[in-house]
PDB file of C-alpha atoms in Angstrom:
ATOM      1  CA  GLU A1182       4.490   3.026  -3.950  1.00  0.00           C
ATOM      2  CA  THR A1183       1.923   0.395  -5.724  1.00  0.00           C
ATOM      3  CA  GLY A1184       2.421   2.360  -8.964  1.00  0.00           C
ATOM      4  CA  ASN A1185       6.426   1.854  -8.832  1.00  0.00           C
ATOM      5  CA  ILE A1186       6.257  -1.681  -8.597  1.00  0.00           C
ATOM      6  CA  VAL A1187       3.989  -2.240 -11.609  1.00  0.00           C
ATOM      7  CA  PHE A1188       6.535   0.373 -13.483  1.00  0.00           C
ATOM      8  CA  ILE A1189       9.244  -1.895 -12.318  1.00  0.00           C
ATOM      9  CA  GLY A1190       7.751  -5.076 -13.156  1.00  0.00           C
ATOM     10  CA  GLU A1191       6.899  -3.863 -16.667  1.00  0.00           C
ATOM     11  CA  LEU A1192      10.293  -2.529 -16.874  1.00  0.00           C
ATOM     12  CA  ILE A1193      11.558  -5.923 -16.147  1.00  0.00           C
ATOM     13  CA  HIS A1194       9.415  -7.838 -18.097  1.00  0.00           C
ATOM     14  CA  ASN A1195       8.661  -6.102 -21.393  1.00  0.00           C
ATOM     15  CA  PRO A1196      11.273  -6.542 -24.437  1.00  0.00           C
ATOM     16  CA  ILE A1197      10.780  -2.975 -25.234  1.00  0.00           C
ATOM     17  CA  TYR A1198      13.155  -2.421 -22.337  1.00  0.00           C
ATOM     18  CA  ALA A1199      16.230  -4.546 -23.130  1.00  0.00           C
ATOM     19  CA  GLU A1200      18.317  -2.052 -23.269  1.00  0.00           C
ATOM     20  CA  LEU A1201      17.679  -0.167 -20.074  1.00  0.00           C
ATOM     21  CA  LYS A1202      18.291  -3.435 -17.981  1.00  0.00           C
ATOM     22  CA  ARG A1203      21.844  -3.429 -19.074  1.00  0.00           C
ATOM     23  CA  ASP A1204      22.186   0.157 -17.207  1.00  0.00           C
ATOM     24  CA  ASP A1205      24.081   0.192 -13.800  1.00  0.00           C
ATOM     25  CA  ARG A1206      21.875   2.314 -11.953  1.00  0.00           C
ATOM     26  CA  PHE A1207      18.793  -0.040 -13.159  1.00  0.00           C
ATOM     27  CA  LYS A1208      20.446  -3.024 -11.633  1.00  0.00           C
ATOM     28  CA  GLU A1209      21.072  -1.389  -8.360  1.00  0.00           C
ATOM     29  CA  MET A1210      17.573   0.057  -8.038  1.00  0.00           C
ATOM     30  CA  THR A1211      16.196  -3.691  -8.919  1.00  0.00           C
ATOM     31  CA  SER A1212      18.476  -5.230  -6.428  1.00  0.00           C
ATOM     32  CA  GLN A1213      17.509  -2.937  -3.839  1.00  0.00           C
ATOM     33  CA  LEU A1214      13.973  -4.007  -4.322  1.00  0.00           C
ATOM     34  CA  ASN A1215      14.730  -7.701  -4.151  1.00  0.00           C
ATOM     35  CA  LEU A1216      14.092  -7.450  -8.002  1.00  0.00           C
ATOM     36  CA  HIS A1217      17.401  -8.476  -9.496  1.00  0.00           C
ATOM     37  CA  PRO A1218      17.213 -10.708 -12.298  1.00  0.00           C
ATOM     38  CA  GLU A1219      18.593 -13.701 -10.270  1.00  0.00           C
ATOM     39  CA  PHE A1220      16.154 -13.337  -7.882  1.00  0.00           C
ATOM     40  CA  LEU A1221      13.193 -13.727 -10.849  1.00  0.00           C
ATOM     41  CA  ASN A1222      14.868 -16.688 -12.461  1.00  0.00           C
ATOM     42  CA  SER A1223      12.516 -19.475 -13.618  1.00  0.00           C
ATOM     43  CA  LYS A1224      12.910 -22.112 -11.194  1.00  0.00           C
ATOM     44  CA  LYS A1225      12.349 -25.037 -14.127  1.00  0.00           C
ATOM     45  CA  THR A1226      14.777 -27.877 -14.341  1.00  0.00           C
ATOM     46  CA  ARG A1227      16.657 -27.892 -17.818  1.00  0.00           C
ATOM     47  CA  LYS A1228      17.622 -30.308 -20.072  1.00  0.00           C
ATOM     48  CA  PRO A1229      21.155 -30.365 -21.708  1.00  0.00           C
ATOM     49  CA  GLN A1230      21.102 -27.514 -24.342  1.00  0.00           C
ATOM     50  CA  GLN A1231      19.740 -28.380 -27.697  1.00  0.00           C
ATOM     51  CA  LEU A1232      20.117 -26.393 -31.066  1.00  0.00           C
ATOM     52  CA  LEU A1233      16.294 -25.503 -32.501  1.00  0.00           C
ATOM     53  CA  THR A1234      16.342 -23.894 -36.099  1.00  0.00           C
ATOM     54  CA  ILE A1235      13.278 -22.151 -37.215  1.00  0.00           C
ATOM     55  CA  ALA A1236      13.445 -21.766 -41.245  1.00  0.00           C
ATOM     56  CA  THR A1237      11.200 -19.306 -42.537  1.00  0.00           C
ATOM     57  CA  ASN A1238       9.491 -18.501 -46.392  1.00  0.00           C
ATOM     58  CA  THR A1239      12.286 -15.623 -46.992  1.00  0.00           C
ATOM     59  CA  LYS A1240      14.983 -18.070 -46.031  1.00  0.00           C
ATOM     60  CA  GLU A1241      15.875 -16.199 -42.619  1.00  0.00           C
ATOM     61  CA  ILE A1242      16.908 -18.455 -39.889  1.00  0.00           C
ATOM     62  CA  LEU A1243      16.350 -18.217 -36.172  1.00  0.00           C
ATOM     63  CA  GLU A1244      18.492 -20.679 -34.322  1.00  0.00           C
ATOM     64  CA  LEU A1245      17.860 -20.841 -30.236  1.00  0.00           C
ATOM     65  CA  ASP A1246      17.535 -23.364 -27.463  1.00  0.00           C
ATOM     66  CA  PRO A1247      14.002 -24.681 -27.708  1.00  0.00           C
ATOM     67  CA  GLN A1248      13.679 -24.657 -23.617  1.00  0.00           C
ATOM     68  CA  ASP A1249      14.486 -20.836 -23.931  1.00  0.00           C
ATOM     69  CA  ILE A1250      11.113 -20.289 -25.491  1.00  0.00           C
ATOM     70  CA  ALA A1251       8.659 -18.459 -23.851  1.00  0.00           C
ATOM     71  CA  PHE A1252       5.847 -18.186 -26.440  1.00  0.00           C
ATOM     72  CA  ILE A1253       5.461 -17.710 -29.852  1.00  0.00           C
ATOM     73  CA  GLU A1254       2.463 -15.576 -31.313  1.00  0.00           C
ATOM     74  CA  GLY A1255       1.051 -15.859 -34.763  1.00  0.00           C
ATOM     75  CA  ASP A1256      -0.490 -12.891 -37.053  1.00  0.00           C
ATOM     76  CA  GLY A1257      -1.389 -14.024 -40.492  1.00  0.00           C
ATOM     77  CA  ASN A1258       1.871 -14.553 -41.975  1.00  0.00           C
ATOM     78  CA  TYR A1259       3.904 -13.430 -39.298  1.00  0.00           C
ATOM     79  CA  SER A1260       5.083 -15.004 -36.332  1.00  0.00           C
ATOM     80  CA  THR A1261       6.692 -13.433 -33.482  1.00  0.00           C
ATOM     81  CA  VAL A1262       9.133 -15.879 -31.505  1.00  0.00           C
ATOM     82  CA  TYR A1263       9.768 -14.372 -27.910  1.00  0.00           C
ATOM     83  CA  TRP A1264      12.777 -16.051 -25.883  1.00  0.00           C
ATOM     84  CA  PHE A1265      14.733 -15.463 -22.800  1.00  0.00           C
ATOM     85  CA  ASP A1266      18.527 -14.967 -23.255  1.00  0.00           C
ATOM     86  CA  GLN A1267      20.096 -14.478 -20.132  1.00  0.00           C
ATOM     87  CA  SER A1268      17.134 -13.388 -18.218  1.00  0.00           C
ATOM     88  CA  LEU A1269      16.095 -11.010 -20.774  1.00  0.00           C
ATOM     89  CA  LEU A1270      12.988 -11.526 -22.778  1.00  0.00           C
ATOM     90  CA  ASN A1271      14.058 -11.270 -26.537  1.00  0.00           C
ATOM     91  CA  LYS A1272      11.448 -10.852 -29.628  1.00  0.00           C
ATOM     92  CA  LYS A1273      12.120 -11.357 -33.380  1.00  0.00           C
ATOM     93  CA  ILE A1274       9.217 -11.462 -35.685  1.00  0.00           C
ATOM     94  CA  LEU A1275       9.560 -13.854 -38.860  1.00  0.00           C
ATOM     95  CA  ARG A1276       7.140 -14.119 -42.035  1.00  0.00           C
ATOM     96  CA  ILE A1277       6.230 -17.775 -41.401  1.00  0.00           C
ATOM     97  CA  THR A1278       2.944 -19.102 -40.341  1.00  0.00           C
ATOM     98  CA  LEU A1279       2.324 -19.642 -36.652  1.00  0.00           C
ATOM     99  CA  LYS A1280       1.156 -23.532 -38.445  1.00  0.00           C
ATOM    100  CA  GLN A1281       4.576 -23.922 -40.265  1.00  0.00           C
ATOM    101  CA  ILE A1282       6.607 -23.059 -37.137  1.00  0.00           C
ATOM    102  CA  GLU A1283       4.147 -25.594 -35.406  1.00  0.00           C
ATOM    103  CA  SER A1284       5.335 -28.496 -37.571  1.00  0.00           C
ATOM    104  CA  GLN A1285       9.093 -27.399 -37.189  1.00  0.00           C
ATOM    105  CA  LEU A1286       8.545 -27.932 -33.179  1.00  0.00           C
ATOM    106  CA  LEU A1287       7.196 -31.451 -33.338  1.00  0.00           C
ATOM    107  CA  ASN A1288       9.795 -32.980 -31.492  1.00  0.00           C
ATOM    108  CA  TYR A1289       9.398 -30.428 -28.553  1.00  0.00           C
ATOM    109  CA  PRO A1290       6.305 -31.874 -26.745  1.00  0.00           C
ATOM    110  CA  TYR A1291       6.766 -28.882 -24.039  1.00  0.00           C
ATOM    111  CA  LEU A1292       5.890 -26.158 -26.718  1.00  0.00           C
ATOM    112  CA  TYR A1293       2.442 -26.628 -26.987  1.00  0.00           C
ATOM    113  CA  ARG A1294      -0.486 -24.845 -29.373  1.00  0.00           C
ATOM    114  CA  CYS A1295      -2.792 -23.534 -26.668  1.00  0.00           C
ATOM    115  CA  HIS A1296      -4.661 -21.213 -29.165  1.00  0.00           C
ATOM    116  CA  LYS A1297      -5.129 -20.219 -32.766  1.00  0.00           C
ATOM    117  CA  SER A1298      -2.674 -17.418 -32.379  1.00  0.00           C
ATOM    118  CA  TYR A1299      -0.183 -18.807 -29.612  1.00  0.00           C
ATOM    119  CA  VAL A1300       2.223 -21.518 -28.854  1.00  0.00           C
ATOM    120  CA  ILE A1301       3.319 -21.639 -25.352  1.00  0.00           C
ATOM    121  CA  HIS A1302       6.318 -23.279 -23.486  1.00  0.00           C
ATOM    122  CA  ILE A1303       4.089 -25.558 -21.064  1.00  0.00           C
ATOM    123  CA  ASP A1304       6.739 -26.511 -18.644  1.00  0.00           C
ATOM    124  CA  GLU A1305       7.370 -23.052 -17.829  1.00  0.00           C
ATOM    125  CA  ASP A1306       6.681 -21.643 -14.515  1.00  0.00           C
ATOM    126  CA  THR A1307       3.221 -20.882 -15.379  1.00  0.00           C
ATOM    127  CA  GLN A1308      -0.620 -20.765 -13.706  1.00  0.00           C
ATOM    128  CA  LEU A1309      -3.971 -20.920 -15.103  1.00  0.00           C
ATOM    129  CA  ILE A1310      -6.370 -18.357 -14.294  1.00  0.00           C
ATOM    130  CA  GLY A1311      -9.603 -17.084 -15.471  1.00  0.00           C
ATOM    131  CA  ASN A1312     -12.868 -19.326 -15.786  1.00  0.00           C
ATOM    132  CA  ALA A1313     -14.370 -21.614 -18.084  1.00  0.00           C
ATOM    133  CA  LYS A1314     -15.221 -18.791 -20.760  1.00  0.00           C
ATOM    134  CA  ASN A1315     -11.936 -17.034 -20.349  1.00  0.00           C
ATOM    135  CA  LEU A1316      -8.805 -18.882 -19.497  1.00  0.00           C
ATOM    136  CA  PHE A1317      -5.162 -17.845 -19.730  1.00  0.00           C
ATOM    137  CA  PHE A1318      -1.581 -18.522 -18.655  1.00  0.00           C
ATOM    138  CA  GLU A1319      -0.204 -16.346 -16.292  1.00  0.00           C
ATOM    139  CA  ASN A1320       3.529 -16.506 -15.805  1.00  0.00           C
ATOM    140  CA  PRO A1321       5.347 -14.007 -13.810  1.00  0.00           C
ATOM    141  CA  PHE A1322       8.278 -13.681 -16.655  1.00  0.00           C
ATOM    142  CA  LEU A1323       5.804 -12.587 -19.149  1.00  0.00           C
ATOM    143  CA  PHE A1324       4.328  -9.260 -19.721  1.00  0.00           C
ATOM    144  CA  LYS A1325       1.156 -10.652 -21.067  1.00  0.00           C
ATOM    145  CA  LYS A1326      -1.517 -13.599 -20.604  1.00  0.00           C
ATOM    146  CA  ILE A1327      -1.598 -15.836 -23.068  1.00  0.00           C
ATOM    147  CA  PRO A1328      -5.436 -17.106 -23.590  1.00  0.00           C
ATOM    148  CA  ILE A1329      -6.089 -20.853 -24.020  1.00  0.00           C
ATOM    149  CA  SER A1330      -8.626 -22.072 -26.729  1.00  0.00           C
ATOM    150  CA  ARG A1331     -11.985 -23.367 -25.257  1.00  0.00           C
ATOM    151  CA  ALA A1332     -11.728 -26.207 -27.179  1.00  0.00           C
ATOM    152  CA  LYS A1333      -8.483 -27.393 -25.675  1.00  0.00           C
ATOM    153  CA  GLN A1334      -9.139 -26.087 -22.126  1.00  0.00           C
ATOM    154  CA  SER A1335      -8.993 -29.786 -20.956  1.00  0.00           C
ATOM    155  CA  GLU A1336      -6.242 -30.976 -22.721  1.00  0.00           C
ATOM    156  CA  VAL A1337      -4.327 -28.019 -21.162  1.00  0.00           C
ATOM    157  CA  LYS A1338      -5.626 -28.615 -17.601  1.00  0.00           C
ATOM    158  CA  ASN A1339      -4.409 -32.240 -18.143  1.00  0.00           C
ATOM    159  CA  ARG A1340      -1.006 -31.505 -19.125  1.00  0.00           C
ATOM    160  CA  ILE A1341      -0.336 -28.686 -16.177  1.00  0.00           C
ATOM    161  CA  LEU A1342      -1.745 -31.381 -13.752  1.00  0.00           C
ATOM    162  CA  ASN A1343       0.643 -34.349 -14.984  1.00  0.00           C
TER     163      ASN A1343
END
């Protein structure tokens, strides 16, 4: 029984299964288990829609509402942007460093660099888990825990509590 719930949770939150989520049988199964996307939507209040344009080194452009960004993961000269679109987690790999993306996000204080490899949407339904050595953001809508660097732990705790 527990294995089935874990597997369904993986299906719901992992962007690899985005095509499966559109299938009617999957929707029926998740609604029977009260896991239908309408039950899983974030409870955060949204501001009016804005448009963020992330321009890359290769003239590639990603346009989206910055409130939809779940997190951004950097890996050298590449960054992967994860965002929600109608309750589905999407991702796109861009040829741009995380530092360059961070400079384009200055007008959005809720998108916060919490680690050398991660920018997170700090106003999401996140909770802090772990201890002083290993602190993470955990969100029921994400498929992974986002680490917080030790140098930023006190600032993160202040921002979450305020």
